[in-house]
């Protein structure tokens, strides 16, 4: 009896310790009423691996969790809090997508790492391709989504709303610079409103442009800013043609 009792206690303790690493828990998605979700927790102190229903895998860091809807075969959206490395099974019809705050990372057949913090989010592409998309109207993503290549590291500063991409073998781009694919930003303007011009420059150079008057927003600019080496020179040409003035305060450009 003592041997059997001791064995049962040991088995119960072992199961509890195993469950402490990764716990599958049922919850309701508050954004979509009556939709049940499964949540993978890592309560342990080491990395913990868990498979999704489609055999895709996530390795969660301690204190992290990933939630997904029960109807995972038709809606492969995963909500990550913390950090984890995803190895995804390719599905062209139902792409695997990870959401971290306002950033959406969609798999194109790949292995990638995501680290979400209150002040920034990082995406490291280890293999294959991923596409990044902002869920809100963000200057960095106004013209196109971003497709990452293997070895690249994406980092978005949530507080300053800027991002940078480090390419394999190169140093990290300046923290205030935005990643620009060739041809993404057309800086040759024809009768464009200054509102559109400023938004384009913000995306191209990763700098904030502030103007207080709606009258400024409605002004028109025609000109080619492609050869301007920095945003200050570009803004100077715009101000000259529209009888405006600007000043630089910290990382922002104030126009009046």
GROMACS .gro file of C-alpha atoms in nm:
model
  256
    1UNK     CA    1   0.000   0.000   0.000
    2UNK     CA    2   0.282   0.240   0.090
    3UNK     CA    3   0.460   0.167  -0.236
    4UNK     CA    4   0.144   0.220  -0.444
    5UNK     CA    5   0.055   0.539  -0.253
    6UNK     CA    6   0.404   0.677  -0.295
    7UNK     CA    7   0.392   0.602  -0.667
    8UNK     CA    8   0.064   0.789  -0.711
    9UNK     CA    9   0.200   1.094  -0.527
   10UNK     CA   10   0.513   1.091  -0.744
   11UNK     CA   11   0.308   1.059  -1.065
   12UNK     CA   12   0.082   1.349  -0.964
   13UNK     CA   13   0.383   1.566  -0.878
   14UNK     CA   14   0.551   1.481  -1.210
   15UNK     CA   15   0.242   1.575  -1.408
   16UNK     CA   16   0.208   1.905  -1.225
   17UNK     CA   17   0.570   1.993  -1.298
   18UNK     CA   18   0.524   1.908  -1.665
   19UNK     CA   19   0.210   2.120  -1.685
   20UNK     CA   20   0.395   2.411  -1.528
   21UNK     CA   21   0.611   2.443  -1.840
   22UNK     CA   22   0.336   2.475  -2.099
   23UNK     CA   23  -0.032   2.481  -2.009
   24UNK     CA   24  -0.312   2.457  -2.263
   25UNK     CA   25  -0.603   2.665  -2.140
   26UNK     CA   26  -0.943   2.747  -2.286
   27UNK     CA   27  -1.048   3.111  -2.301
   28UNK     CA   28  -1.290   3.336  -2.486
   29UNK     CA   29  -1.165   3.587  -2.742
   30UNK     CA   30  -1.300   3.920  -2.612
   31UNK     CA   31  -1.286   4.078  -2.957
   32UNK     CA   32  -1.509   3.805  -3.106
   33UNK     CA   33  -1.782   3.692  -2.865
   34UNK     CA   34  -1.842   3.320  -2.820
   35UNK     CA   35  -1.519   3.220  -2.999
   36UNK     CA   36  -1.315   2.978  -2.788
   37UNK     CA   37  -0.938   2.993  -2.786
   38UNK     CA   38  -0.655   2.771  -2.671
   39UNK     CA   39  -0.367   2.941  -2.489
   40UNK     CA   40  -0.015   2.801  -2.455
   41UNK     CA   41   0.166   2.926  -2.144
   42UNK     CA   42   0.528   2.881  -2.048
   43UNK     CA   43   0.535   2.912  -1.670
   44UNK     CA   44   0.876   2.752  -1.635
   45UNK     CA   45   1.229   2.892  -1.629
   46UNK     CA   46   1.347   2.730  -1.952
   47UNK     CA   47   1.235   2.731  -2.314
   48UNK     CA   48   0.920   2.528  -2.380
   49UNK     CA   49   0.811   2.377  -2.713
   50UNK     CA   50   0.452   2.322  -2.823
   51UNK     CA   51   0.287   2.221  -3.151
   52UNK     CA   52  -0.014   2.389  -3.308
   53UNK     CA   53  -0.292   2.179  -3.462
   54UNK     CA   54  -0.132   2.205  -3.809
   55UNK     CA   55   0.203   2.076  -3.672
   56UNK     CA   56   0.358   2.423  -3.679
   57UNK     CA   57   0.563   2.478  -3.364
   58UNK     CA   58   0.647   2.758  -3.123
   59UNK     CA   59   0.928   2.758  -2.868
   60UNK     CA   60   0.814   2.996  -2.595
   61UNK     CA   61   1.048   3.185  -2.367
   62UNK     CA   62   0.973   3.183  -1.991
   63UNK     CA   63   0.669   3.389  -1.897
   64UNK     CA   64   0.539   3.403  -2.256
   65UNK     CA   65   0.216   3.273  -2.403
   66UNK     CA   66   0.051   3.230  -2.743
   67UNK     CA   67  -0.325   3.209  -2.800
   68UNK     CA   68  -0.510   3.080  -3.104
   69UNK     CA   69  -0.872   3.016  -3.196
   70UNK     CA   70  -1.022   2.671  -3.179
   71UNK     CA   71  -1.107   2.691  -3.550
   72UNK     CA   72  -0.736   2.700  -3.625
   73UNK     CA   73  -0.758   2.508  -3.954
   74UNK     CA   74  -0.951   2.797  -4.112
   75UNK     CA   75  -0.818   3.092  -3.910
   76UNK     CA   76  -0.449   3.064  -3.827
   77UNK     CA   77  -0.411   3.380  -3.623
   78UNK     CA   78  -0.187   3.356  -3.316
   79UNK     CA   79  -0.176   3.627  -3.048
   80UNK     CA   80   0.169   3.641  -2.886
   81UNK     CA   81   0.263   3.797  -2.555
   82UNK     CA   82   0.631   3.775  -2.470
   83UNK     CA   83   0.876   3.598  -2.701
   84UNK     CA   84   0.883   3.283  -2.909
   85UNK     CA   85   1.041   3.118  -3.213
   86UNK     CA   86   0.792   2.990  -3.471
   87UNK     CA   87   0.854   2.707  -3.717
   88UNK     CA   88   0.561   2.720  -3.955
   89UNK     CA   89   0.412   2.465  -4.192
   90UNK     CA   90   0.335   2.639  -4.522
   91UNK     CA   91  -0.034   2.684  -4.603
   92UNK     CA   92  -0.104   2.915  -4.899
   93UNK     CA   93  -0.482   2.904  -4.844
   94UNK     CA   94  -0.475   2.976  -4.470
   95UNK     CA   95  -0.152   3.166  -4.394
   96UNK     CA   96  -0.009   3.147  -4.043
   97UNK     CA   97  -0.018   3.496  -3.887
   98UNK     CA   98   0.120   3.620  -3.555
   99UNK     CA   99  -0.020   3.940  -3.404
  100UNK     CA  100   0.180   4.143  -3.150
  101UNK     CA  101   0.009   4.470  -3.064
  102UNK     CA  102  -0.039   4.665  -3.387
  103UNK     CA  103   0.212   4.456  -3.586
  104UNK     CA  104   0.103   4.160  -3.797
  105UNK     CA  105   0.363   3.902  -3.907
  106UNK     CA  106   0.247   3.666  -4.183
  107UNK     CA  107   0.439   3.351  -4.270
  108UNK     CA  108   0.545   3.282  -4.627
  109UNK     CA  109   0.701   2.943  -4.537
  110UNK     CA  110   0.954   3.009  -4.265
  111UNK     CA  111   1.117   3.004  -3.922
  112UNK     CA  112   1.110   3.333  -3.732
  113UNK     CA  113   1.154   3.477  -3.382
  114UNK     CA  114   0.937   3.750  -3.225
  115UNK     CA  115   0.999   3.940  -2.903
  116UNK     CA  116   0.721   4.175  -2.788
  117UNK     CA  117   0.782   4.432  -2.514
  118UNK     CA  118   0.587   4.740  -2.401
  119UNK     CA  119   0.837   4.973  -2.569
  120UNK     CA  120   0.941   4.774  -2.877
  121UNK     CA  121   0.883   4.461  -3.085
  122UNK     CA  122   1.155   4.265  -3.266
  123UNK     CA  123   1.121   4.012  -3.550
  124UNK     CA  124   1.420   3.797  -3.650
  125UNK     CA  125   1.383   3.593  -3.970
  126UNK     CA  126   1.582   3.271  -3.950
  127UNK     CA  127   1.459   3.094  -4.264
  128UNK     CA  128   1.218   3.156  -4.552
  129UNK     CA  129   1.015   3.478  -4.574
  130UNK     CA  130   0.768   3.675  -4.363
  131UNK     CA  131   0.556   3.978  -4.446
  132UNK     CA  132   0.506   4.259  -4.194
  133UNK     CA  133   0.190   4.469  -4.188
  134UNK     CA  134   0.069   4.742  -3.954
  135UNK     CA  135  -0.289   4.711  -3.829
  136UNK     CA  136  -0.321   5.088  -3.792
  137UNK     CA  137  -0.246   5.375  -4.031
  138UNK     CA  138   0.124   5.404  -3.969
  139UNK     CA  139   0.368   5.628  -4.163
  140UNK     CA  140   0.615   5.340  -4.187
  141UNK     CA  141   0.372   5.117  -4.376
  142UNK     CA  142   0.164   5.366  -4.571
  143UNK     CA  143   0.286   5.262  -4.917
  144UNK     CA  144   0.369   4.893  -4.888
  145UNK     CA  145   0.409   4.601  -4.651
  146UNK     CA  146   0.760   4.481  -4.567
  147UNK     CA  147   0.888   4.141  -4.680
  148UNK     CA  148   1.188   4.026  -4.479
  149UNK     CA  149   1.476   3.810  -4.599
  150UNK     CA  150   1.662   3.540  -4.399
  151UNK     CA  151   1.896   3.684  -4.137
  152UNK     CA  152   1.728   4.024  -4.120
  153UNK     CA  153   1.628   4.172  -3.785
  154UNK     CA  154   1.332   4.410  -3.769
  155UNK     CA  155   1.281   4.633  -3.466
  156UNK     CA  156   0.996   4.878  -3.413
  157UNK     CA  157   1.012   5.147  -3.146
  158UNK     CA  158   0.652   5.170  -3.020
  159UNK     CA  159   0.701   5.499  -2.838
  160UNK     CA  160   0.854   5.694  -3.128
  161UNK     CA  161   0.672   5.498  -3.401
  162UNK     CA  162   0.990   5.427  -3.596
  163UNK     CA  163   1.155   5.108  -3.710
  164UNK     CA  164   1.486   4.980  -3.839
  165UNK     CA  165   1.607   4.667  -4.019
  166UNK     CA  166   1.949   4.504  -3.977
  167UNK     CA  167   2.064   4.314  -4.284
  168UNK     CA  168   2.294   4.007  -4.274
  169UNK     CA  169   2.658   4.112  -4.263
  170UNK     CA  170   2.573   4.480  -4.221
  171UNK     CA  171   2.532   4.705  -3.923
  172UNK     CA  172   2.190   4.803  -3.798
  173UNK     CA  173   2.032   5.096  -3.974
  174UNK     CA  174   1.998   5.406  -3.754
  175UNK     CA  175   1.719   5.364  -3.499
  176UNK     CA  176   1.530   5.661  -3.646
  177UNK     CA  177   1.555   5.539  -4.006
  178UNK     CA  178   1.275   5.352  -4.172
  179UNK     CA  179   1.335   5.050  -4.394
  180UNK     CA  180   1.281   5.153  -4.757
  181UNK     CA  181   1.265   4.906  -5.044
  182UNK     CA  182   1.372   5.045  -5.383
  183UNK     CA  183   1.090   5.230  -5.550
  184UNK     CA  184   0.862   5.233  -5.247
  185UNK     CA  185   0.860   5.610  -5.197
  186UNK     CA  186   0.803   5.827  -5.502
  187UNK     CA  187   0.962   6.164  -5.423
  188UNK     CA  188   0.878   6.322  -5.757
  189UNK     CA  189   0.560   6.516  -5.677
  190UNK     CA  190   0.316   6.670  -5.924
  191UNK     CA  191   0.053   6.904  -5.774
  192UNK     CA  192   0.054   6.703  -5.451
  193UNK     CA  193  -0.094   6.838  -5.130
  194UNK     CA  194   0.161   6.912  -4.858
  195UNK     CA  195  -0.021   6.663  -4.635
  196UNK     CA  196   0.068   6.382  -4.879
  197UNK     CA  197   0.420   6.517  -4.931
  198UNK     CA  198   0.489   6.530  -4.557
  199UNK     CA  199   0.354   6.179  -4.498
  200UNK     CA  200   0.578   6.045  -4.775
  201UNK     CA  201   0.884   6.221  -4.633
  202UNK     CA  202   0.806   6.091  -4.284
  203UNK     CA  203   0.799   5.737  -4.420
  204UNK     CA  204   1.113   5.781  -4.629
  205UNK     CA  205   1.335   5.942  -4.365
  206UNK     CA  206   1.180   5.823  -4.038
  207UNK     CA  207   1.136   6.175  -3.902
  208UNK     CA  208   0.822   6.340  -3.767
  209UNK     CA  209   0.690   6.652  -3.944
  210UNK     CA  210   0.455   6.872  -3.741
  211UNK     CA  211   0.242   7.155  -3.879
  212UNK     CA  212  -0.034   7.326  -3.683
  213UNK     CA  213  -0.234   7.500  -3.955
  214UNK     CA  214  -0.479   7.325  -4.188
  215UNK     CA  215  -0.397   7.597  -4.438
  216UNK     CA  216  -0.048   7.448  -4.467
  217UNK     CA  217  -0.192   7.101  -4.523
  218UNK     CA  218  -0.391   7.224  -4.825
  219UNK     CA  219  -0.099   7.387  -5.006
  220UNK     CA  220   0.034   7.227  -5.326
  221UNK     CA  221   0.389   7.122  -5.414
  222UNK     CA  222   0.542   7.021  -5.746
  223UNK     CA  223   0.904   6.912  -5.756
  224UNK     CA  224   1.151   6.621  -5.751
  225UNK     CA  225   1.306   6.556  -5.408
  226UNK     CA  226   1.476   6.230  -5.505
  227UNK     CA  227   1.830   6.373  -5.498
  228UNK     CA  228   1.797   6.543  -5.160
  229UNK     CA  229   2.043   6.388  -4.917
  230UNK     CA  230   1.832   6.445  -4.605
  231UNK     CA  231   1.486   6.549  -4.494
  232UNK     CA  232   1.598   6.897  -4.390
  233UNK     CA  233   1.702   6.983  -4.747
  234UNK     CA  234   1.375   6.844  -4.883
  235UNK     CA  235   1.166   7.043  -4.635
  236UNK     CA  236   1.368   7.357  -4.710
  237UNK     CA  237   1.277   7.340  -5.080
  238UNK     CA  238   0.909   7.289  -4.994
  239UNK     CA  239   0.911   7.586  -4.756
  240UNK     CA  240   1.079   7.814  -5.011
  241UNK     CA  241   0.819   7.737  -5.276
  242UNK     CA  242   0.530   7.788  -5.032
  243UNK     CA  243   0.665   8.083  -4.829
  244UNK     CA  244   0.689   7.875  -4.511
  245UNK     CA  245   0.946   7.842  -4.232
  246UNK     CA  246   1.067   7.539  -4.038
  247UNK     CA  247   1.275   7.456  -3.732
  248UNK     CA  248   1.417   7.133  -3.594
  249UNK     CA  249   1.336   7.035  -3.236
  250UNK     CA  250   1.492   6.710  -3.117
  251UNK     CA  251   1.392   6.457  -3.385
  252UNK     CA  252   1.087   6.645  -3.516
  253UNK     CA  253   1.055   6.916  -3.783
  254UNK     CA  254   0.814   7.199  -3.701
  255UNK     CA  255   0.666   7.394  -3.993
  256UNK     CA  256   0.485   7.726  -3.960
   0.00000   0.00000   0.00000
